[in-house]
Amino acid sequence: PWWVLIGAALVFPFTQLRTLSSTAALCFLSMVTIVGSVAIVIVKLIVNGREPTVETFVIAEDITFTSFMQSLSAIYFTFSGQNIFYEFMAEMKDYRDFMKVFIIAGPFQVGIYM
């Protein structure tokens, strides 16, 4: 019961955020944790290298139609942000700048998720 109360006390302040602009700090924290996690893995690979038995293929040899469709669905889900685009635009000072932001962020997201 104590851990539930502690968890609730930690989460409660963040449930009170009503606009996208008020979540900026959480977005930054999220970005830092993701970049940090990826950096840890990359540094470990650089320091230790990979096992000599590891083989990497451009296209997986054992790919099936089902696994291909599951992967494709994950990519579609990742980039299906159009339901929140209008809310982003509503929070912007000038909604006409949305395309500028999207043109910059889009290729970055593709690079990150691929």
PDB file of N, CA and C in Angstrom, residues 1-2 4 13 25 28 36 45 48 54 69-70 89 97 99-100 104-106 110:
ATOM      1  N   PRO A   1       0.815  -1.214   0.000  1.00  0.00           N
ATOM      2  CA  PRO A   1       0.000   0.000   0.000  1.00  0.00           C
ATOM      3  C   PRO A   1       0.853   1.271   0.000  1.00  0.00           C
ATOM      4  N   TRP A   2       2.006   1.233   0.657  1.00  0.00           N
ATOM      5  CA  TRP A   2       2.839   2.432   0.708  1.00  0.00           C
ATOM      6  C   TRP A   2       3.383   2.788  -0.664  1.00  0.00           C
ATOM      7  N   VAL A   4       2.027   2.222  -3.509  1.00  0.00           N
ATOM      8  CA  VAL A   4       0.934   2.793  -4.314  1.00  0.00           C
ATOM      9  C   VAL A   4       0.780   4.272  -3.994  1.00  0.00           C
ATOM     10  N   PRO A  13       1.090  15.104  -9.839  1.00  0.00           N
ATOM     11  CA  PRO A  13       1.334  16.452 -10.389  1.00  0.00           C
ATOM     12  C   PRO A  13       1.331  16.485 -11.915  1.00  0.00           C
ATOM     13  N   ALA A  25       8.539  20.221 -20.282  1.00  0.00           N
ATOM     14  CA  ALA A  25       9.573  19.645 -19.419  1.00  0.00           C
ATOM     15  C   ALA A  25       9.525  18.120 -19.448  1.00  0.00           C
ATOM     16  N   PHE A  28      11.032  16.939 -22.705  1.00  0.00           N
ATOM     17  CA  PHE A  28      12.489  17.033 -22.649  1.00  0.00           C
ATOM     18  C   PHE A  28      13.062  15.883 -21.818  1.00  0.00           C
ATOM     19  N   GLY A  36      19.750   8.857 -23.732  1.00  0.00           N
ATOM     20  CA  GLY A  36      20.673   8.239 -22.781  1.00  0.00           C
ATOM     21  C   GLY A  36      20.686   6.725 -22.896  1.00  0.00           C
ATOM     22  N   LEU A  45      28.647  -1.155 -27.182  1.00  0.00           N
ATOM     23  CA  LEU A  45      29.069  -1.790 -28.430  1.00  0.00           C
ATOM     24  C   LEU A  45      30.451  -1.309 -28.874  1.00  0.00           C
ATOM     25  N   ASN A  48      33.047  -2.866 -26.145  1.00  0.00           N
ATOM     26  CA  ASN A  48      33.182  -4.321 -26.150  1.00  0.00           C
ATOM     27  C   ASN A  48      33.151  -4.929 -27.545  1.00  0.00           C
ATOM     28  N   VAL A  54      28.146 -12.952 -34.676  1.00  0.00           N
ATOM     29  CA  VAL A  54      26.986 -12.144 -35.060  1.00  0.00           C
ATOM     30  C   VAL A  54      27.065 -11.807 -36.542  1.00  0.00           C
ATOM     31  N   MET A  69       4.481  -7.751 -42.044  1.00  0.00           N
ATOM     32  CA  MET A  69       3.292  -6.922 -41.813  1.00  0.00           C
ATOM     33  C   MET A  69       3.272  -6.365 -40.384  1.00  0.00           C
ATOM     34  N   GLN A  70       3.743  -7.136 -39.420  1.00  0.00           N
ATOM     35  CA  GLN A  70       3.821  -6.631 -38.042  1.00  0.00           C
ATOM     36  C   GLN A  70       4.792  -5.464 -37.946  1.00  0.00           C
ATOM     37  N   MET A  89      -0.905  22.522 -33.462  1.00  0.00           N
ATOM     38  CA  MET A  89      -1.116  23.792 -34.159  1.00  0.00           C
ATOM     39  C   MET A  89      -1.862  24.787 -33.276  1.00  0.00           C
ATOM     40  N   ASP A  97       3.350  28.179 -38.970  1.00  0.00           N
ATOM     41  CA  ASP A  97       4.721  27.686 -38.839  1.00  0.00           C
ATOM     42  C   ASP A  97       4.779  26.171 -38.660  1.00  0.00           C
ATOM     43  N   MET A  99       4.189  23.688 -40.677  1.00  0.00           N
ATOM     44  CA  MET A  99       4.868  22.964 -41.755  1.00  0.00           C
ATOM     45  C   MET A  99       6.385  23.095 -41.652  1.00  0.00           C
ATOM     46  N   LYS A 100       6.865  24.243 -41.199  1.00  0.00           N
ATOM     47  CA  LYS A 100       8.312  24.403 -41.012  1.00  0.00           C
ATOM     48  C   LYS A 100       8.817  23.396 -39.972  1.00  0.00           C
ATOM     49  N   ILE A 104      11.247  19.904 -40.559  1.00  0.00           N
ATOM     50  CA  ILE A 104      12.482  19.667 -39.808  1.00  0.00           C
ATOM     51  C   ILE A 104      12.376  18.386 -38.992  1.00  0.00           C
ATOM     52  N   ALA A 105      11.253  18.184 -38.318  1.00  0.00           N
ATOM     53  CA  ALA A 105      11.101  17.036 -37.408  1.00  0.00           C
ATOM     54  C   ALA A 105      10.870  15.739 -38.153  1.00  0.00           C
ATOM     55  N   GLY A 106      10.208  15.772 -39.298  1.00  0.00           N
ATOM     56  CA  GLY A 106       9.872  14.556 -40.024  1.00  0.00           C
ATOM     57  C   GLY A 106      11.070  13.695 -40.373  1.00  0.00           C
ATOM     58  N   VAL A 110      12.112   9.932 -38.897  1.00  0.00           N
ATOM     59  CA  VAL A 110      12.353   8.771 -39.761  1.00  0.00           C
ATOM     60  C   VAL A 110      13.723   8.172 -39.447  1.00  0.00           C
TER      61      VAL A 110
END
